């Protein structure tokens, strides 16, 4: 019926007006929903009919449902068999039908500039971003989605009939006190909707093979709305509170079958009758007796005829049946019985290798959720082609990409498949069966899923693997959400905090990446929830809460989930506030509960992360350890301009003595670290969800929670643990950031260990000593190392710069892999100014010691490569010759190599001594540690640079490994190994005088070989394309050497198409390729597979959100045709595309180019006024009413607070107000 923006539901629980209460009544919770589909797989259409049963207490006048008008056409609506009127709103596009949708067709005039300013001020709402470009339209779309696009008017006949039934029931009961009972029981209402799904751009994907591509691939279809909008393919209530039971009925043509959540009560029942004797359809029926959300409903239709079952291993007592479905190719049905059995046995073997771990996963989750059994009779896993993501979790059913199936010889995929299947099973268990309040509380489910996955990984792969994955998640979150500046090239000289000129190079990183708090109070769409960093942050916060609570966290999780897995009249929906209350009640001490409250305010309600600077000094005279901890509030521009970190607040003295002495301003390099290093830092606070900024006239911060000091950043409160290890003892010191003492803390700690005896008096050749003996000769004080925040509660890893000897002690003596990784990072930051007998030897020993975790050994190899690249390599590197030092420096060294030469030799000799004997030896991957180490050392060796060029020895090693590769006697696949070696070619940089033909021949040979004999998931082709793109960006290969257009077409594999698109996006940084930007964007939009389309556009957006230099070309608008066409394509996608996540990603890309930042400036850039006017020339009534309802709500809250405090309201004249203030 066209677009009719109705009233927008504010969703507030307090001080609602009658109009708001009426709007809330439209979102009724159904008791049961019955859905009947007739699916035409080949035609890509579905005809459906659904019935929703409600039991309201009153007589609703309107019922709101979600139904995407861009894909669903409503054919008719009935309420209790009475025809009902309805309005079907459209949430895509803008304006009325027939209006121009291209921003270039509207002309900007002086009159509209006034309108632009007025509308920008009018729509500046609380808890939202400042209005820019499509913000108002996106807010209105989210509001309509929350209220419901399909508004059904309840006929008056239905109301009259309900009143008559109530009066009849009332007359049968004599007691008047039972009136409320009659009202609460409710009379059921049946809403019947007949609809047609005429387009499948979002929510449902149909795999249609062609004669040119994948002619043997079976045709099948599946849904991918477990984290999206299921209303794109059937009308429903998407709100989390609308949980109900479901009954699904499917009519499918005879060659195909259906897999859906729930218990299958009817399968392949023929629908032939006397009227239709040749009806090819068969009926399938599924019943879900557990109350689930609409997002838990999905299905897969195709040739899933033969179900594969796996027997549980011995010792695993799991009562849940495991059902696995794999689509069969059409040619398999034409084969004989014996060949079909052989193919089925091969498929079952691949399924056995991949899914045998599911029983152990279920057993692990059953122990963790002892009081909450698996809510379904069976656990279903469906493998499909062209899946949107690796795994999708529906209610009791997991939809997985068929790439997860692998043979036993694929080493790397075993670990990845286990982690993904564990995530899928956990999501199918609790994600859609838990009763939460709204979208902003979904982080709780993400965190609980992460807790279950973390426990399974610790049981199956070990604690080190789980800890390493958590650290990677923390680095990803800081990398995307909170990068402002970084410091590089540290000199080995003493410097105070904030001295930016003492060997530091400051690089600003400005980004437009969205930063939403986990519990965001404004409008949230599905696209905003799909940001990957949000999921990682939820995992980290839940792990931190688990560590703070301790062993009782498992009982807390069971009690909380027990009330939320079974919604009823007495239970309430789970939200962030109630979950934090549960966590606080689990602690017996009041201080611990207060710490949880502060932690929740800072990491759940806010977006930034603390930036901590730490200096260390040791006073030899008093044997005291002096630590100074300062929170940095500088912005990127202030750091670039050279602003030093001064005294931003009062200092807090040591708890023992308030007269703590400040560390010496000019300590010696041996007793004072040369500076401070922080991995990532935060941006200025200009995003939603952060606390209100301080007024310009007020400098008094809030008493509790986080503080926002204007544009400088965030101040955090809470406890911080400092772990100190001395020669004779080790202890943990806790400091408190709170109140006005949350800026700078100075700690003075008494050292109780004795100073080591100086052993340098003995004249010995130090190059003959062991590393332990060298450390005893080099140590200057009894402090071995100092660690800040060892449990990583503050999410951002804090690395305090120490002496080289202290880093090596920490690497060799501390068993925690986080400490070992920090030590390796600290050695890496010291650069070439290290002792050539200490750091290279320590890194080499770490690489060769099998007692270290394999990722720590790989990190040591990467640090050795960075050390080898920090200086010039001598001609003797790689041999046993030595460079003799002519001068005697007092340490009686005879002849030593430099630190860079020793680091390079450790990498080069590791490969030569183990895998080279006249020629490179054949592959043998039976030792998994050596397999991963060989790949890591090759990647690290390829990054060694000598004056920004790759040494010839490195090039020869990589080319020799590719030339002599022999996997004939190896029982494991070399796909991942070869892909890493080929990617190493992309790191090579040679001079323009050298020829690159040998490098290109090696890449072309493997690229052509993978076409003839495809590797697993075509990983070798993907690696060849990535290496070619890297070499082209480094100007090693010419741009005409390879064309990526032929790899972007559909006959290529999904991963190959995605990699080719990513390579074309990376080449846009070259001025010669800027004009191809509109063509690349159109290619992404024309991609058939939704997963490739999403990942390609997300890659482009995340790359340009970091503001590369090429964006200046699009902002100056010198190539008018290129800029205009790209802007029109992006604008069309963010307004008219059916995919919610793709639409939101396009909006982020638009902001990255023309939205917030200007090149070289930290202030917000100029808005695109034409685009803004195109949307907001006629603001809808929905936005105005929403704004008015919010203002009325705030006014009523202020009046209530005033009445409660004063008791009476006294009006004071305006003239007397100034005197009262005085």
mmCIF file with all atom_site columns, N, CA, C and O in Angstrom, residues 898-926:
data_model
loop_
_atom_site.group_PDB
_atom_site.id
_atom_site.type_symbol
_atom_site.label_atom_id
_atom_site.label_alt_id
_atom_site.label_comp_id
_atom_site.label_asym_id
_atom_site.label_entity_id
_atom_site.label_seq_id
_atom_site.pdbx_PDB_ins_code
_atom_site.Cartn_x
_atom_site.Cartn_y
_atom_site.Cartn_z
_atom_site.occupancy
_atom_site.B_iso_or_equiv
_atom_site.pdbx_formal_charge
_atom_site.auth_seq_id
_atom_site.auth_comp_id
_atom_site.auth_asym_id
_atom_site.auth_atom_id
_atom_site.pdbx_PDB_model_num
ATOM 1   N N  . UNK A 1 898 ? 77.293 -9.048  15.125 1.00 0.00 ? 898 UNK A N  1
ATOM 2   C CA . UNK A 1 898 ? 76.339 -8.057  15.595 1.00 0.00 ? 898 UNK A CA 1
ATOM 3   C C  . UNK A 1 898 ? 75.007 -8.731  15.918 1.00 0.00 ? 898 UNK A C  1
ATOM 4   O O  . UNK A 1 898 ? 74.753 -9.880  15.545 1.00 0.00 ? 898 UNK A O  1
ATOM 5   N N  . UNK A 1 899 ? 74.125 -7.970  16.589 1.00 0.00 ? 899 UNK A N  1
ATOM 6   C CA . UNK A 1 899 ? 72.833 -8.532  16.974 1.00 0.00 ? 899 UNK A CA 1
ATOM 7   C C  . UNK A 1 899 ? 71.980 -8.854  15.753 1.00 0.00 ? 899 UNK A C  1
ATOM 8   O O  . UNK A 1 899 ? 71.267 -9.870  15.735 1.00 0.00 ? 899 UNK A O  1
ATOM 9   N N  . UNK A 1 900 ? 72.034 -8.012  14.729 1.00 0.00 ? 900 UNK A N  1
ATOM 10  C CA . UNK A 1 900 ? 71.248 -8.277  13.522 1.00 0.00 ? 900 UNK A CA 1
ATOM 11  C C  . UNK A 1 900 ? 71.742 -9.525  12.808 1.00 0.00 ? 900 UNK A C  1
ATOM 12  O O  . UNK A 1 900 ? 70.930 -10.318 12.309 1.00 0.00 ? 900 UNK A O  1
ATOM 13  N N  . UNK A 1 901 ? 73.060 -9.715  12.759 1.00 0.00 ? 901 UNK A N  1
ATOM 14  C CA . UNK A 1 901 ? 73.593 -10.917 12.102 1.00 0.00 ? 901 UNK A CA 1
ATOM 15  C C  . UNK A 1 901 ? 73.228 -12.179 12.874 1.00 0.00 ? 901 UNK A C  1
ATOM 16  O O  . UNK A 1 901 ? 72.891 -13.208 12.282 1.00 0.00 ? 901 UNK A O  1
ATOM 17  N N  . UNK A 1 902 ? 73.303 -12.104 14.185 1.00 0.00 ? 902 UNK A N  1
ATOM 18  C CA . UNK A 1 902 ? 72.969 -13.284 14.984 1.00 0.00 ? 902 UNK A CA 1
ATOM 19  C C  . UNK A 1 902 ? 71.485 -13.646 14.842 1.00 0.00 ? 902 UNK A C  1
ATOM 20  O O  . UNK A 1 902 ? 71.130 -14.821 14.778 1.00 0.00 ? 902 UNK A O  1
ATOM 21  N N  . UNK A 1 903 ? 70.621 -12.635 14.802 1.00 0.00 ? 903 UNK A N  1
ATOM 22  C CA . UNK A 1 903 ? 69.195 -12.912 14.641 1.00 0.00 ? 903 UNK A CA 1
ATOM 23  C C  . UNK A 1 903 ? 68.908 -13.517 13.279 1.00 0.00 ? 903 UNK A C  1
ATOM 24  O O  . UNK A 1 903 ? 68.107 -14.455 13.148 1.00 0.00 ? 903 UNK A O  1
ATOM 25  N N  . UNK A 1 904 ? 69.556 -12.987 12.241 1.00 0.00 ? 904 UNK A N  1
ATOM 26  C CA . UNK A 1 904 ? 69.350 -13.552 10.910 1.00 0.00 ? 904 UNK A CA 1
ATOM 27  C C  . UNK A 1 904 ? 69.884 -14.980 10.826 1.00 0.00 ? 904 UNK A C  1
ATOM 28  O O  . UNK A 1 904 ? 69.247 -15.863 10.225 1.00 0.00 ? 904 UNK A O  1
ATOM 29  N N  . UNK A 1 905 ? 71.035 -15.229 11.427 1.00 0.00 ? 905 UNK A N  1
ATOM 30  C CA . UNK A 1 905 ? 71.602 -16.579 11.384 1.00 0.00 ? 905 UNK A CA 1
ATOM 31  C C  . UNK A 1 905 ? 70.733 -17.589 12.119 1.00 0.00 ? 905 UNK A C  1
ATOM 32  O O  . UNK A 1 905 ? 70.650 -18.757 11.725 1.00 0.00 ? 905 UNK A O  1
ATOM 33  N N  . UNK A 1 906 ? 70.078 -17.146 13.192 1.00 0.00 ? 906 UNK A N  1
ATOM 34  C CA . UNK A 1 906 ? 69.220 -18.077 13.930 1.00 0.00 ? 906 UNK A CA 1
ATOM 35  C C  . UNK A 1 906 ? 68.041 -18.528 13.071 1.00 0.00 ? 906 UNK A C  1
ATOM 36  O O  . UNK A 1 906 ? 67.646 -19.707 13.132 1.00 0.00 ? 906 UNK A O  1
ATOM 37  N N  . UNK A 1 907 ? 67.464 -17.642 12.262 1.00 0.00 ? 907 UNK A N  1
ATOM 38  C CA . UNK A 1 907 ? 66.370 -18.026 11.373 1.00 0.00 ? 907 UNK A CA 1
ATOM 39  C C  . UNK A 1 907 ? 66.878 -18.854 10.199 1.00 0.00 ? 907 UNK A C  1
ATOM 40  O O  . UNK A 1 907 ? 66.279 -19.881 9.845  1.00 0.00 ? 907 UNK A O  1
ATOM 41  N N  . UNK A 1 908 ? 67.963 -18.403 9.594  1.00 0.00 ? 908 UNK A N  1
ATOM 42  C CA . UNK A 1 908 ? 68.491 -19.093 8.420  1.00 0.00 ? 908 UNK A CA 1
ATOM 43  C C  . UNK A 1 908 ? 68.982 -20.493 8.767  1.00 0.00 ? 908 UNK A C  1
ATOM 44  O O  . UNK A 1 908 ? 68.711 -21.469 8.049  1.00 0.00 ? 908 UNK A O  1
ATOM 45  N N  . UNK A 1 909 ? 69.697 -20.603 9.896  1.00 0.00 ? 909 UNK A N  1
ATOM 46  C CA . UNK A 1 909 ? 70.235 -21.906 10.286 1.00 0.00 ? 909 UNK A CA 1
ATOM 47  C C  . UNK A 1 909 ? 69.144 -22.860 10.763 1.00 0.00 ? 909 UNK A C  1
ATOM 48  O O  . UNK A 1 909 ? 69.308 -24.082 10.688 1.00 0.00 ? 909 UNK A O  1
ATOM 49  N N  . UNK A 1 910 ? 68.048 -22.320 11.295 1.00 0.00 ? 910 UNK A N  1
ATOM 50  C CA . UNK A 1 910 ? 66.961 -23.196 11.726 1.00 0.00 ? 910 UNK A CA 1
ATOM 51  C C  . UNK A 1 910 ? 66.425 -24.004 10.554 1.00 0.00 ? 910 UNK A C  1
ATOM 52  O O  . UNK A 1 910 ? 66.128 -25.203 10.691 1.00 0.00 ? 910 UNK A O  1
ATOM 53  N N  . UNK A 1 911 ? 66.273 -23.371 9.405  1.00 0.00 ? 911 UNK A N  1
ATOM 54  C CA . UNK A 1 911 ? 65.785 -24.090 8.228  1.00 0.00 ? 911 UNK A CA 1
ATOM 55  C C  . UNK A 1 911 ? 66.883 -24.929 7.594  1.00 0.00 ? 911 UNK A C  1
ATOM 56  O O  . UNK A 1 911 ? 66.648 -26.072 7.174  1.00 0.00 ? 911 UNK A O  1
ATOM 57  N N  . UNK A 1 912 ? 68.094 -24.396 7.508  1.00 0.00 ? 912 UNK A N  1
ATOM 58  C CA . UNK A 1 912 ? 69.172 -25.114 6.824  1.00 0.00 ? 912 UNK A CA 1
ATOM 59  C C  . UNK A 1 912 ? 69.560 -26.381 7.572  1.00 0.00 ? 912 UNK A C  1
ATOM 60  O O  . UNK A 1 912 ? 69.762 -27.445 6.965  1.00 0.00 ? 912 UNK A O  1
ATOM 61  N N  . UNK A 1 913 ? 69.682 -26.306 8.882  1.00 0.00 ? 913 UNK A N  1
ATOM 62  C CA . UNK A 1 913 ? 70.159 -27.454 9.660  1.00 0.00 ? 913 UNK A CA 1
ATOM 63  C C  . UNK A 1 913 ? 69.122 -28.563 9.752  1.00 0.00 ? 913 UNK A C  1
ATOM 64  O O  . UNK A 1 913 ? 69.476 -29.733 9.926  1.00 0.00 ? 913 UNK A O  1
ATOM 65  N N  . UNK A 1 914 ? 67.856 -28.240 9.636  1.00 0.00 ? 914 UNK A N  1
ATOM 66  C CA . UNK A 1 914 ? 66.812 -29.230 9.837  1.00 0.00 ? 914 UNK A CA 1
ATOM 67  C C  . UNK A 1 914 ? 66.251 -29.780 8.534  1.00 0.00 ? 914 UNK A C  1
ATOM 68  O O  . UNK A 1 914 ? 65.824 -30.938 8.499  1.00 0.00 ? 914 UNK A O  1
ATOM 69  N N  . UNK A 1 915 ? 66.192 -28.970 7.505  1.00 0.00 ? 915 UNK A N  1
ATOM 70  C CA . UNK A 1 915 ? 65.448 -29.359 6.310  1.00 0.00 ? 915 UNK A CA 1
ATOM 71  C C  . UNK A 1 915 ? 66.273 -29.280 5.021  1.00 0.00 ? 915 UNK A C  1
ATOM 72  O O  . UNK A 1 915 ? 65.699 -29.405 3.945  1.00 0.00 ? 915 UNK A O  1
ATOM 73  N N  . UNK A 1 916 ? 67.592 -29.096 5.123  1.00 0.00 ? 916 UNK A N  1
ATOM 74  C CA . UNK A 1 916 ? 68.395 -28.957 3.901  1.00 0.00 ? 916 UNK A CA 1
ATOM 75  C C  . UNK A 1 916 ? 69.570 -29.919 3.955  1.00 0.00 ? 916 UNK A C  1
ATOM 76  O O  . UNK A 1 916 ? 70.282 -30.014 4.959  1.00 0.00 ? 916 UNK A O  1
ATOM 77  N N  . UNK A 1 917 ? 69.750 -30.634 2.865  1.00 0.00 ? 917 UNK A N  1
ATOM 78  C CA . UNK A 1 917 ? 70.894 -31.530 2.694  1.00 0.00 ? 917 UNK A CA 1
ATOM 79  C C  . UNK A 1 917 ? 71.178 -31.633 1.203  1.00 0.00 ? 917 UNK A C  1
ATOM 80  O O  . UNK A 1 917 ? 70.673 -32.507 0.502  1.00 0.00 ? 917 UNK A O  1
ATOM 81  N N  . UNK A 1 918 ? 71.984 -30.696 0.696  1.00 0.00 ? 918 UNK A N  1
ATOM 82  C CA . UNK A 1 918 ? 72.241 -30.509 -0.732 1.00 0.00 ? 918 UNK A CA 1
ATOM 83  C C  . UNK A 1 918 ? 70.986 -30.022 -1.468 1.00 0.00 ? 918 UNK A C  1
ATOM 84  O O  . UNK A 1 918 ? 71.069 -29.144 -2.321 1.00 0.00 ? 918 UNK A O  1
ATOM 85  N N  . UNK A 1 919 ? 69.856 -30.610 -1.196 1.00 0.00 ? 919 UNK A N  1
ATOM 86  C CA . UNK A 1 919 ? 68.562 -30.128 -1.690 1.00 0.00 ? 919 UNK A CA 1
ATOM 87  C C  . UNK A 1 919 ? 67.619 -30.103 -0.492 1.00 0.00 ? 919 UNK A C  1
ATOM 88  O O  . UNK A 1 919 ? 67.893 -30.696 0.550  1.00 0.00 ? 919 UNK A O  1
ATOM 89  N N  . UNK A 1 920 ? 66.506 -29.426 -0.667 1.00 0.00 ? 920 UNK A N  1
ATOM 90  C CA . UNK A 1 920 ? 65.531 -29.370 0.414  1.00 0.00 ? 920 UNK A CA 1
ATOM 91  C C  . UNK A 1 920 ? 64.854 -30.729 0.569  1.00 0.00 ? 920 UNK A C  1
ATOM 92  O O  . UNK A 1 920 ? 64.414 -31.332 -0.402 1.00 0.00 ? 920 UNK A O  1
ATOM 93  N N  . UNK A 1 921 ? 64.775 -31.192 1.805  1.00 0.00 ? 921 UNK A N  1
ATOM 94  C CA . UNK A 1 921 ? 64.223 -32.519 2.085  1.00 0.00 ? 921 UNK A CA 1
ATOM 95  C C  . UNK A 1 921 ? 62.728 -32.554 1.806  1.00 0.00 ? 921 UNK A C  1
ATOM 96  O O  . UNK A 1 921 ? 62.049 -31.530 1.746  1.00 0.00 ? 921 UNK A O  1
ATOM 97  N N  . UNK A 1 922 ? 62.229 -33.767 1.640  1.00 0.00 ? 922 UNK A N  1
ATOM 98  C CA . UNK A 1 922 ? 60.798 -33.943 1.453  1.00 0.00 ? 922 UNK A CA 1
ATOM 99  C C  . UNK A 1 922 ? 60.018 -33.612 2.715  1.00 0.00 ? 922 UNK A C  1
ATOM 100 O O  . UNK A 1 922 ? 60.555 -33.620 3.835  1.00 0.00 ? 922 UNK A O  1
ATOM 101 N N  . UNK A 1 923 ? 58.744 -33.350 2.541  1.00 0.00 ? 923 UNK A N  1
ATOM 102 C CA . UNK A 1 923 ? 57.906 -32.942 3.667  1.00 0.00 ? 923 UNK A CA 1
ATOM 103 C C  . UNK A 1 923 ? 57.614 -34.127 4.585  1.00 0.00 ? 923 UNK A C  1
ATOM 104 O O  . UNK A 1 923 ? 57.360 -35.243 4.124  1.00 0.00 ? 923 UNK A O  1
ATOM 105 N N  . UNK A 1 924 ? 57.651 -33.853 5.879  1.00 0.00 ? 924 UNK A N  1
ATOM 106 C CA . UNK A 1 924 ? 57.282 -34.831 6.896  1.00 0.00 ? 924 UNK A CA 1
ATOM 107 C C  . UNK A 1 924 ? 56.611 -34.055 8.026  1.00 0.00 ? 924 UNK A C  1
ATOM 108 O O  . UNK A 1 924 ? 57.275 -33.412 8.838  1.00 0.00 ? 924 UNK A O  1
ATOM 109 N N  . UNK A 1 925 ? 55.281 -34.116 8.065  1.00 0.00 ? 925 UNK A N  1
ATOM 110 C CA . UNK A 1 925 ? 54.515 -33.329 9.023  1.00 0.00 ? 925 UNK A CA 1
ATOM 111 C C  . UNK A 1 925 ? 53.979 -34.186 10.163 1.00 0.00 ? 925 UNK A C  1
ATOM 112 O O  . UNK A 1 925 ? 52.965 -33.851 10.781 1.00 0.00 ? 925 UNK A O  1
ATOM 113 N N  . UNK A 1 926 ? 54.642 -35.289 10.446 1.00 0.00 ? 926 UNK A N  1
ATOM 114 C CA . UNK A 1 926 ? 54.176 -36.140 11.543 1.00 0.00 ? 926 UNK A CA 1
ATOM 115 C C  . UNK A 1 926 ? 54.361 -35.450 12.890 1.00 0.00 ? 926 UNK A C  1
ATOM 116 O O  . UNK A 1 926 ? 53.598 -35.704 13.826 1.00 0.00 ? 926 UNK A O  1
#
